[in-house]
Amino acid sequence: MRTQLLATALCLAATAVTGCGATVEPARDAKPSSSVTLTNCGRQVTYDKVPERVVTNDVGITELMFALGLEDRMAGFAMPDDKGDLRAVPWKDGYDKVKWLSKDQLTKENVLDARADLVFAGWDYGFRQDGGFTPDALKKLGIASYILTESCHNGRTKSSRGIMPPLDALYADLANLGKLFGVEKRAATLIADFKRQIAHVRAKAPKGSDRPSVFLYDSGQDTPFTSGRYGAPEQIITEAGGVNVMHDVADSWTTVGWESVVRRNPDVIVICDYGDVSAEQKKKFLLSHAPLRNVSAVRHRRIISLDYADLVESPRNPSAIARLGAYLRTVPAGR
């Protein structure tokens, strides 16, 4: 997808366990058996031992490990140097405890240098056929892999990704990691708390025809990069009380045409804030882009930014739903 990143997560004022301002406890459950079998991207994968030197790629993946209190099982992470404002991230101390291997992306060389015994990444979130950095290639080096579920190839096209609803993908990965590392209770607690947070937002969200339509704008001027129904933005938008105008696109992150955006006439545009082009610069472009002049979101200047780490599979997803939900409730019915 791309390797730039992130910014702010919204805290829920009374969150009890995690997700916003909570204390992360690295407590372990009973020690797992020496061999663990998981379902990952629709395949049964067996790990002969509990990994002790995990290397991760990108912010959401890295923070899944941090949220589970697994810093002591990590040998390093790769991500660009803009992690954004970490003040509201309850597992922010993980960044001080784990080595930063690369500000670009993982390679065979930096993984071998880290003496990794498992690489946790995703297709186009680290794993890539171009350059041969794949789970199969790592297996030949004696290094195991775990693939981020949001990024699993689904077979619809050569590159399309996503095999289940996005939040289900988040919960599946937390449960799998919990089983692999012997922190199943911790994973179950996180999942239950995230579901409570999201249910709280859902209860207040607009209903029926009052639900605003939303377009996710990542980047691109000639053609926009956006997210279909298998990317995290789909459920973030839905649970917040909106309707993703690209719901019919059977992919996670992909390129569409401006004409399709104009035809669907979104009430709100969500900007994915990351990288060298700021959210403010993206907003200025959208407001000045001639084909969009009659789109409702542009005419009424209803544009909000969420951080990259909010919008890819990550433990920041529930707080992103809360932030977007609060905004969508300000959009008048009937627009």
mmCIF file of C-alpha atoms in Angstrom:
data_model
loop_
_atom_site.group_PDB
_atom_site.id
_atom_site.type_symbol
_atom_site.label_atom_id
_atom_site.label_comp_id
_atom_site.label_asym_id
_atom_site.label_seq_id
_atom_site.Cartn_x
_atom_site.Cartn_y
_atom_site.Cartn_z
ATOM 1 C CA MET A 1 0.000 0.000 0.000
ATOM 2 C CA ARG A 2 2.469 2.531 1.166
ATOM 3 C CA THR A 3 4.735 2.994 4.109
ATOM 4 C CA GLN A 4 4.039 6.485 5.369
ATOM 5 C CA LEU A 5 2.053 7.073 8.481
ATOM 6 C CA LEU A 6 0.118 8.432 11.204
ATOM 7 C CA ALA A 7 -1.207 10.873 13.820
ATOM 8 C CA THR A 8 -3.918 11.138 16.470
ATOM 9 C CA ALA A 9 -6.389 8.759 18.126
ATOM 10 C CA LEU A 10 -9.410 9.994 20.052
ATOM 11 C CA CYS A 11 -9.771 8.889 23.685
ATOM 12 C CA LEU A 12 -13.087 7.748 25.105
ATOM 13 C CA ALA A 13 -13.481 9.452 28.423
ATOM 14 C CA ALA A 14 -14.437 6.487 30.521
ATOM 15 C CA THR A 15 -12.643 3.605 28.870
ATOM 16 C CA ALA A 16 -11.792 1.079 31.530
ATOM 17 C CA VAL A 17 -9.263 -1.344 30.127
ATOM 18 C CA THR A 18 -7.567 -0.195 26.936
ATOM 19 C CA GLY A 19 -8.072 1.607 23.649
ATOM 20 C CA CYS A 20 -7.776 5.070 25.210
ATOM 21 C CA GLY A 21 -5.555 5.990 28.090
ATOM 22 C CA ALA A 22 -5.546 2.567 29.691
ATOM 23 C CA THR A 23 -2.674 0.734 31.289
ATOM 24 C CA VAL A 24 -1.284 -2.142 29.259
ATOM 25 C CA GLU A 25 -0.431 -5.118 31.427
ATOM 26 C CA PRO A 26 2.080 -7.566 29.949
ATOM 27 C CA ALA A 27 0.698 -10.434 32.038
ATOM 28 C CA ARG A 28 0.950 -13.905 30.514
ATOM 29 C CA ASP A 29 -1.573 -16.722 30.506
ATOM 30 C CA ALA A 30 -0.481 -20.298 30.937
ATOM 31 C CA LYS A 31 2.567 -21.138 28.848
ATOM 32 C CA PRO A 32 1.457 -22.344 25.393
ATOM 33 C CA SER A 33 2.500 -25.711 24.016
ATOM 34 C CA SER A 34 5.623 -25.854 21.878
ATOM 35 C CA SER A 35 3.558 -26.203 18.695
ATOM 36 C CA VAL A 36 0.665 -23.861 17.790
ATOM 37 C CA THR A 37 -1.565 -24.100 14.706
ATOM 38 C CA LEU A 38 -3.428 -20.994 13.517
ATOM 39 C CA THR A 39 -5.674 -20.142 10.583
ATOM 40 C CA ASN A 40 -4.031 -17.280 8.692
ATOM 41 C CA CYS A 41 -5.365 -16.046 5.339
ATOM 42 C CA GLY A 42 -7.523 -19.142 5.106
ATOM 43 C CA ARG A 43 -4.636 -21.577 5.583
ATOM 44 C CA GLN A 44 -3.590 -23.692 8.542
ATOM 45 C CA VAL A 45 -0.133 -22.586 9.658
ATOM 46 C CA THR A 46 1.823 -24.402 12.368
ATOM 47 C CA TYR A 47 4.469 -22.661 14.462
ATOM 48 C CA ASP A 48 6.901 -25.057 16.102
ATOM 49 C CA LYS A 49 7.763 -22.705 18.949
ATOM 50 C CA VAL A 50 6.726 -19.447 20.512
ATOM 51 C CA PRO A 51 8.542 -16.681 18.585
ATOM 52 C CA GLU A 52 11.053 -14.716 20.611
ATOM 53 C CA ARG A 53 12.446 -12.257 18.034
ATOM 54 C CA VAL A 54 9.513 -10.874 16.048
ATOM 55 C CA VAL A 55 10.037 -8.166 13.449
ATOM 56 C CA THR A 56 7.046 -6.083 12.338
ATOM 57 C CA ASN A 57 6.345 -3.783 9.408
ATOM 58 C CA ASP A 58 4.254 -0.603 9.640
ATOM 59 C CA VAL A 59 2.499 1.126 12.493
ATOM 60 C CA GLY A 60 -0.780 -0.773 12.824
ATOM 61 C CA ILE A 61 0.949 -4.143 12.830
ATOM 62 C CA THR A 62 3.561 -2.985 15.315
ATOM 63 C CA GLU A 63 0.935 -1.567 17.660
ATOM 64 C CA LEU A 64 -1.002 -4.841 17.629
ATOM 65 C CA MET A 65 2.048 -6.369 19.299
ATOM 66 C CA PHE A 66 2.370 -3.437 21.706
ATOM 67 C CA ALA A 67 -1.328 -3.571 22.630
ATOM 68 C CA LEU A 68 -0.868 -7.205 23.642
ATOM 69 C CA GLY A 69 2.140 -6.336 25.787
ATOM 70 C CA LEU A 70 4.517 -8.314 23.577
ATOM 71 C CA GLU A 71 7.420 -5.872 23.364
ATOM 72 C CA ASP A 72 9.701 -8.422 25.006
ATOM 73 C CA ARG A 73 9.030 -10.792 22.090
ATOM 74 C CA MET A 74 10.143 -8.247 19.478
ATOM 75 C CA ALA A 75 13.497 -7.729 17.792
ATOM 76 C CA GLY A 76 12.471 -4.582 15.940
ATOM 77 C CA PHE A 77 10.092 -2.787 13.603
ATOM 78 C CA ALA A 78 10.200 -0.923 10.296
ATOM 79 C CA MET A 79 8.203 2.242 9.582
ATOM 80 C CA PRO A 80 8.751 5.834 8.438
ATOM 81 C CA ASP A 81 9.724 8.350 11.080
ATOM 82 C CA ASP A 82 6.358 10.135 11.448
ATOM 83 C CA LYS A 83 4.476 8.170 14.079
ATOM 84 C CA GLY A 84 2.376 11.237 14.849
ATOM 85 C CA ASP A 85 1.119 12.286 18.263
ATOM 86 C CA LEU A 86 1.415 9.316 20.614
ATOM 87 C CA ARG A 87 0.064 11.022 23.739
ATOM 88 C CA ALA A 88 -3.310 9.273 23.519
ATOM 89 C CA VAL A 89 -1.862 5.864 22.616
ATOM 90 C CA PRO A 90 -1.847 3.659 25.735
ATOM 91 C CA TRP A 91 0.936 1.411 24.406
ATOM 92 C CA LYS A 92 3.222 4.262 23.288
ATOM 93 C CA ASP A 93 6.061 3.090 25.566
ATOM 94 C CA GLY A 94 6.610 0.187 23.202
ATOM 95 C CA TYR A 95 8.351 2.543 20.802
ATOM 96 C CA ASP A 96 11.017 3.227 23.408
ATOM 97 C CA LYS A 97 11.534 -0.452 24.204
ATOM 98 C CA VAL A 98 11.806 -1.966 20.718
ATOM 99 C CA LYS A 99 14.543 -1.285 18.163
ATOM 100 C CA TRP A 100 13.695 0.773 15.093
ATOM 101 C CA LEU A 101 15.231 -1.233 12.252
ATOM 102 C CA SER A 102 14.303 0.812 9.206
ATOM 103 C CA LYS A 103 12.518 4.000 8.227
ATOM 104 C CA ASP A 104 11.668 2.401 4.906
ATOM 105 C CA GLN A 105 10.548 -1.227 4.790
ATOM 106 C CA LEU A 106 11.698 -4.665 5.767
ATOM 107 C CA THR A 107 14.268 -6.502 3.682
ATOM 108 C CA LYS A 108 15.854 -9.915 3.961
ATOM 109 C CA GLU A 109 19.017 -8.188 5.107
ATOM 110 C CA ASN A 110 17.578 -6.231 8.043
ATOM 111 C CA VAL A 111 15.451 -9.208 9.090
ATOM 112 C CA LEU A 112 18.519 -11.460 9.126
ATOM 113 C CA ASP A 113 20.552 -8.810 10.948
ATOM 114 C CA ALA A 114 17.848 -8.720 13.635
ATOM 115 C CA ARG A 115 18.032 -12.521 13.947
ATOM 116 C CA ALA A 116 14.255 -12.601 13.515
ATOM 117 C CA ASP A 117 12.377 -15.837 14.045
ATOM 118 C CA LEU A 118 9.048 -14.417 12.799
ATOM 119 C CA VAL A 119 8.073 -11.574 10.472
ATOM 120 C CA PHE A 120 4.622 -10.049 11.049
ATOM 121 C CA ALA A 121 3.667 -8.001 7.997
ATOM 122 C CA GLY A 122 0.981 -7.769 5.321
ATOM 123 C CA TRP A 123 0.754 -7.970 1.578
ATOM 124 C CA ASP A 124 1.825 -4.492 0.460
ATOM 125 C CA TYR A 125 2.484 -3.769 4.148
ATOM 126 C CA GLY A 126 5.945 -5.322 3.947
ATOM 127 C CA PHE A 127 5.410 -8.548 2.011
ATOM 128 C CA ARG A 128 5.730 -8.045 -1.732
ATOM 129 C CA GLN A 129 6.274 -10.221 -4.773
ATOM 130 C CA ASP A 130 8.389 -7.479 -6.344
ATOM 131 C CA GLY A 131 11.771 -7.983 -4.730
ATOM 132 C CA GLY A 132 10.917 -11.422 -3.410
ATOM 133 C CA PHE A 133 10.159 -10.467 0.193
ATOM 134 C CA THR A 134 7.489 -13.116 0.730
ATOM 135 C CA PRO A 135 6.576 -15.654 3.420
ATOM 136 C CA ASP A 136 7.817 -18.445 1.129
ATOM 137 C CA ALA A 137 11.174 -16.718 0.663
ATOM 138 C CA LEU A 138 11.526 -16.203 4.411
ATOM 139 C CA LYS A 139 10.633 -19.834 5.079
ATOM 140 C CA LYS A 140 13.655 -20.871 3.003
ATOM 141 C CA LEU A 141 15.758 -18.789 5.401
ATOM 142 C CA GLY A 142 14.245 -20.548 8.400
ATOM 143 C CA ILE A 143 12.071 -17.552 9.378
ATOM 144 C CA ALA A 144 8.353 -17.947 10.047
ATOM 145 C CA SER A 145 5.703 -15.415 8.966
ATOM 146 C CA TYR A 146 2.312 -14.164 10.005
ATOM 147 C CA ILE A 147 0.219 -12.199 7.479
ATOM 148 C CA LEU A 148 -2.013 -9.299 8.552
ATOM 149 C CA THR A 149 -5.556 -10.500 7.873
ATOM 150 C CA GLU A 150 -6.716 -7.194 6.369
ATOM 151 C CA SER A 151 -4.129 -7.740 3.631
ATOM 152 C CA CYS A 152 -4.874 -11.387 2.735
ATOM 153 C CA HIS A 153 -5.255 -11.917 -1.010
ATOM 154 C CA ASN A 154 -8.827 -12.908 -1.834
ATOM 155 C CA GLY A 155 -8.403 -14.280 -5.358
ATOM 156 C CA ARG A 156 -10.833 -11.841 -7.018
ATOM 157 C CA THR A 157 -7.938 -10.316 -8.888
ATOM 158 C CA LYS A 158 -4.204 -10.882 -8.670
ATOM 159 C CA SER A 159 -3.763 -8.025 -6.216
ATOM 160 C CA SER A 160 -7.133 -7.569 -4.452
ATOM 161 C CA ARG A 161 -7.056 -8.034 -0.696
ATOM 162 C CA GLY A 162 -9.443 -8.720 2.172
ATOM 163 C CA ILE A 163 -11.241 -11.933 3.133
ATOM 164 C CA MET A 164 -13.563 -10.818 5.943
ATOM 165 C CA PRO A 165 -15.109 -7.648 7.412
ATOM 166 C CA PRO A 166 -12.322 -5.342 8.611
ATOM 167 C CA LEU A 167 -13.038 -5.402 12.336
ATOM 168 C CA ASP A 168 -13.389 -9.174 12.189
ATOM 169 C CA ALA A 169 -9.881 -9.156 10.702
ATOM 170 C CA LEU A 170 -8.636 -7.106 13.670
ATOM 171 C CA TYR A 171 -10.246 -9.486 16.154
ATOM 172 C CA ALA A 172 -8.945 -12.548 14.273
ATOM 173 C CA ASP A 173 -5.379 -11.275 14.440
ATOM 174 C CA LEU A 174 -5.617 -10.375 18.119
ATOM 175 C CA ALA A 175 -7.020 -13.829 18.908
ATOM 176 C CA ASN A 176 -4.351 -15.566 16.816
ATOM 177 C CA LEU A 177 -1.528 -13.589 18.374
ATOM 178 C CA GLY A 178 -2.969 -14.255 21.796
ATOM 179 C CA LYS A 179 -2.914 -17.987 21.152
ATOM 180 C CA LEU A 180 0.566 -17.959 19.600
ATOM 181 C CA PHE A 181 2.187 -15.991 22.422
ATOM 182 C CA GLY A 182 0.192 -17.356 25.337
ATOM 183 C CA VAL A 183 -1.696 -14.134 26.073
ATOM 184 C CA GLU A 184 -5.181 -15.338 25.178
ATOM 185 C CA LYS A 185 -6.822 -13.637 28.169
ATOM 186 C CA ARG A 186 -5.194 -10.339 27.275
ATOM 187 C CA ALA A 187 -6.394 -10.683 23.660
ATOM 188 C CA ALA A 188 -9.923 -11.556 24.779
ATOM 189 C CA THR A 189 -9.988 -8.513 27.066
ATOM 190 C CA LEU A 190 -8.882 -6.205 24.266
ATOM 191 C CA ILE A 191 -11.454 -7.619 21.850
ATOM 192 C CA ALA A 192 -14.274 -7.320 24.379
ATOM 193 C CA ASP A 193 -13.300 -3.755 25.260
ATOM 194 C CA PHE A 194 -13.036 -2.706 21.612
ATOM 195 C CA LYS A 195 -16.491 -4.165 20.958
ATOM 196 C CA ARG A 196 -17.922 -2.215 23.903
ATOM 197 C CA GLN A 197 -16.376 1.025 22.656
ATOM 198 C CA ILE A 198 -17.786 0.494 19.176
ATOM 199 C CA ALA A 199 -21.244 -0.484 20.482
ATOM 200 C CA HIS A 200 -21.306 2.782 22.455
ATOM 201 C CA VAL A 201 -20.729 4.779 19.248
ATOM 202 C CA ARG A 202 -23.165 2.651 17.233
ATOM 203 C CA ALA A 203 -25.958 3.325 19.710
ATOM 204 C CA LYS A 204 -25.711 7.077 19.032
ATOM 205 C CA ALA A 205 -25.092 6.865 15.274
ATOM 206 C CA PRO A 206 -27.516 8.158 12.618
ATOM 207 C CA LYS A 207 -29.944 5.556 11.318
ATOM 208 C CA GLY A 208 -31.496 4.723 7.958
ATOM 209 C CA SER A 209 -31.657 7.542 5.433
ATOM 210 C CA ASP A 210 -30.032 9.918 7.936
ATOM 211 C CA ARG A 211 -26.712 8.101 7.513
ATOM 212 C CA PRO A 212 -24.325 10.389 5.578
ATOM 213 C CA SER A 213 -22.443 8.924 2.620
ATOM 214 C CA VAL A 214 -18.661 9.027 2.992
ATOM 215 C CA PHE A 215 -15.721 8.898 0.590
ATOM 216 C CA LEU A 216 -12.284 7.957 1.918
ATOM 217 C CA TYR A 217 -9.537 9.922 0.167
ATOM 218 C CA ASP A 218 -6.046 8.596 0.633
ATOM 219 C CA SER A 219 -4.052 10.275 -2.105
ATOM 220 C CA GLY A 220 -3.758 10.880 -5.847
ATOM 221 C CA GLN A 221 -4.740 13.714 -8.139
ATOM 222 C CA ASP A 222 -5.192 12.089 -11.547
ATOM 223 C CA THR A 223 -7.002 9.169 -9.920
ATOM 224 C CA PRO A 224 -7.877 8.837 -6.224
ATOM 225 C CA PHE A 225 -6.585 6.042 -4.012
ATOM 226 C CA THR A 226 -9.359 4.917 -1.674
ATOM 227 C CA SER A 227 -10.715 1.949 0.244
ATOM 228 C CA GLY A 228 -13.354 -0.630 -0.669
ATOM 229 C CA ARG A 229 -15.410 -2.879 1.555
ATOM 230 C CA TYR A 230 -12.499 -5.018 2.800
ATOM 231 C CA GLY A 231 -10.360 -2.178 4.155
ATOM 232 C CA ALA A 232 -10.620 -0.923 7.725
ATOM 233 C CA PRO A 233 -12.333 2.349 6.619
ATOM 234 C CA GLU A 234 -15.418 0.372 5.551
ATOM 235 C CA GLN A 235 -16.380 -0.616 9.082
ATOM 236 C CA ILE A 236 -14.964 2.517 10.648
ATOM 237 C CA ILE A 237 -17.364 4.518 8.461
ATOM 238 C CA THR A 238 -20.266 2.112 8.970
ATOM 239 C CA GLU A 239 -19.977 1.817 12.748
ATOM 240 C CA ALA A 240 -19.597 5.593 13.030
ATOM 241 C CA GLY A 241 -22.964 6.022 11.307
ATOM 242 C CA GLY A 242 -22.005 6.580 7.672
ATOM 243 C CA VAL A 243 -22.114 4.674 4.394
ATOM 244 C CA ASN A 244 -18.923 4.024 2.446
ATOM 245 C CA VAL A 245 -19.628 5.126 -1.131
ATOM 246 C CA MET A 246 -17.089 2.536 -2.341
ATOM 247 C CA HIS A 247 -18.761 -0.372 -0.554
ATOM 248 C CA ASP A 248 -19.276 -2.176 -3.871
ATOM 249 C CA VAL A 249 -15.513 -2.306 -4.538
ATOM 250 C CA ALA A 250 -14.340 -5.801 -3.529
ATOM 251 C CA ASP A 251 -10.882 -4.772 -2.340
ATOM 252 C CA SER A 252 -9.208 -3.240 0.684
ATOM 253 C CA TRP A 253 -7.168 -0.320 -0.743
ATOM 254 C CA THR A 254 -7.343 0.491 -4.445
ATOM 255 C CA THR A 255 -7.590 3.178 -7.148
ATOM 256 C CA VAL A 256 -10.879 4.377 -8.635
ATOM 257 C CA GLY A 257 -11.863 7.162 -11.030
ATOM 258 C CA TRP A 258 -13.008 10.655 -10.085
ATOM 259 C CA GLU A 259 -16.133 10.102 -12.158
ATOM 260 C CA SER A 260 -17.215 7.362 -9.762
ATOM 261 C CA VAL A 261 -16.774 9.729 -6.815
ATOM 262 C CA VAL A 262 -18.819 12.432 -8.526
ATOM 263 C CA ARG A 263 -21.554 9.954 -9.456
ATOM 264 C CA ARG A 264 -21.856 8.752 -5.849
ATOM 265 C CA ASN A 265 -21.889 12.330 -4.498
ATOM 266 C CA PRO A 266 -20.601 11.776 -0.937
ATOM 267 C CA ASP A 267 -21.881 13.957 1.895
ATOM 268 C CA VAL A 268 -18.533 13.739 3.738
ATOM 269 C CA ILE A 269 -14.929 13.152 2.693
ATOM 270 C CA VAL A 270 -12.469 11.548 5.114
ATOM 271 C CA ILE A 271 -8.810 12.315 4.399
ATOM 272 C CA CYS A 272 -6.178 9.750 5.331
ATOM 273 C CA ASP A 273 -3.477 11.881 6.936
ATOM 274 C CA TYR A 274 0.071 10.647 6.348
ATOM 275 C CA GLY A 275 3.202 11.290 4.368
ATOM 276 C CA ASP A 276 4.754 14.280 2.678
ATOM 277 C CA VAL A 277 1.436 15.731 1.485
ATOM 278 C CA SER A 278 -0.310 17.128 4.548
ATOM 279 C CA ALA A 279 -3.999 16.735 5.295
ATOM 280 C CA GLU A 280 -4.413 20.475 4.779
ATOM 281 C CA GLN A 281 -2.797 20.263 1.336
ATOM 282 C CA LYS A 282 -5.073 17.347 0.431
ATOM 283 C CA LYS A 283 -8.093 19.341 1.594
ATOM 284 C CA LYS A 284 -7.093 22.338 -0.520
ATOM 285 C CA PHE A 285 -6.753 20.088 -3.545
ATOM 286 C CA LEU A 286 -10.181 18.517 -3.017
ATOM 287 C CA LEU A 287 -11.842 21.899 -2.584
ATOM 288 C CA SER A 288 -10.236 23.221 -5.766
ATOM 289 C CA HIS A 289 -10.521 20.131 -7.975
ATOM 290 C CA ALA A 290 -12.951 21.122 -10.722
ATOM 291 C CA PRO A 291 -14.698 17.750 -11.194
ATOM 292 C CA LEU A 292 -15.708 17.799 -7.503
ATOM 293 C CA ARG A 293 -17.205 21.282 -7.431
ATOM 294 C CA ASN A 294 -20.812 20.035 -7.223
ATOM 295 C CA VAL A 295 -20.145 17.135 -4.849
ATOM 296 C CA SER A 296 -22.045 17.661 -1.586
ATOM 297 C CA ALA A 297 -19.015 17.229 0.668
ATOM 298 C CA VAL A 298 -17.067 19.853 -1.283
ATOM 299 C CA ARG A 299 -19.934 22.326 -1.598
ATOM 300 C CA HIS A 300 -20.527 22.184 2.157
ATOM 301 C CA ARG A 301 -16.837 21.787 3.049
ATOM 302 C CA ARG A 302 -17.551 18.662 5.074
ATOM 303 C CA ILE A 303 -14.047 17.201 5.137
ATOM 304 C CA ILE A 304 -12.413 15.549 8.150
ATOM 305 C CA SER A 305 -8.961 14.007 8.595
ATOM 306 C CA LEU A 306 -8.154 10.737 10.310
ATOM 307 C CA ASP A 307 -4.703 9.404 10.839
ATOM 308 C CA TYR A 308 -3.164 6.638 8.736
ATOM 309 C CA ALA A 309 -2.883 4.470 11.851
ATOM 310 C CA ASP A 310 -6.611 4.995 12.467
ATOM 311 C CA LEU A 311 -7.509 3.745 8.997
ATOM 312 C CA VAL A 312 -5.432 0.605 8.565
ATOM 313 C CA GLU A 313 -6.054 -2.467 10.707
ATOM 314 C CA SER A 314 -4.759 -1.476 14.129
ATOM 315 C CA PRO A 315 -5.792 -1.190 17.777
ATOM 316 C CA ARG A 316 -6.542 2.474 17.043
ATOM 317 C CA ASN A 317 -9.619 1.554 14.968
ATOM 318 C CA PRO A 318 -12.164 1.810 17.837
ATOM 319 C CA SER A 319 -11.080 5.315 18.816
ATOM 320 C CA ALA A 320 -11.183 6.356 15.148
ATOM 321 C CA ILE A 321 -14.791 5.173 15.015
ATOM 322 C CA ALA A 322 -15.565 7.376 18.021
ATOM 323 C CA ARG A 323 -13.949 10.422 16.448
ATOM 324 C CA LEU A 324 -15.671 9.977 13.094
ATOM 325 C CA GLY A 325 -18.978 9.166 14.773
ATOM 326 C CA ALA A 326 -18.898 12.463 16.643
ATOM 327 C CA TYR A 327 -18.330 14.303 13.354
ATOM 328 C CA LEU A 328 -21.040 12.475 11.396
ATOM 329 C CA ARG A 329 -23.592 13.336 14.059
ATOM 330 C CA THR A 330 -23.077 17.011 13.147
ATOM 331 C CA VAL A 331 -24.097 16.426 9.511
ATOM 332 C CA PRO A 332 -27.721 17.578 9.124
ATOM 333 C CA ALA A 333 -30.338 15.050 8.042
ATOM 334 C CA GLY A 334 -31.230 15.501 4.386
ATOM 335 C CA ARG A 335 -27.860 17.220 3.982
#
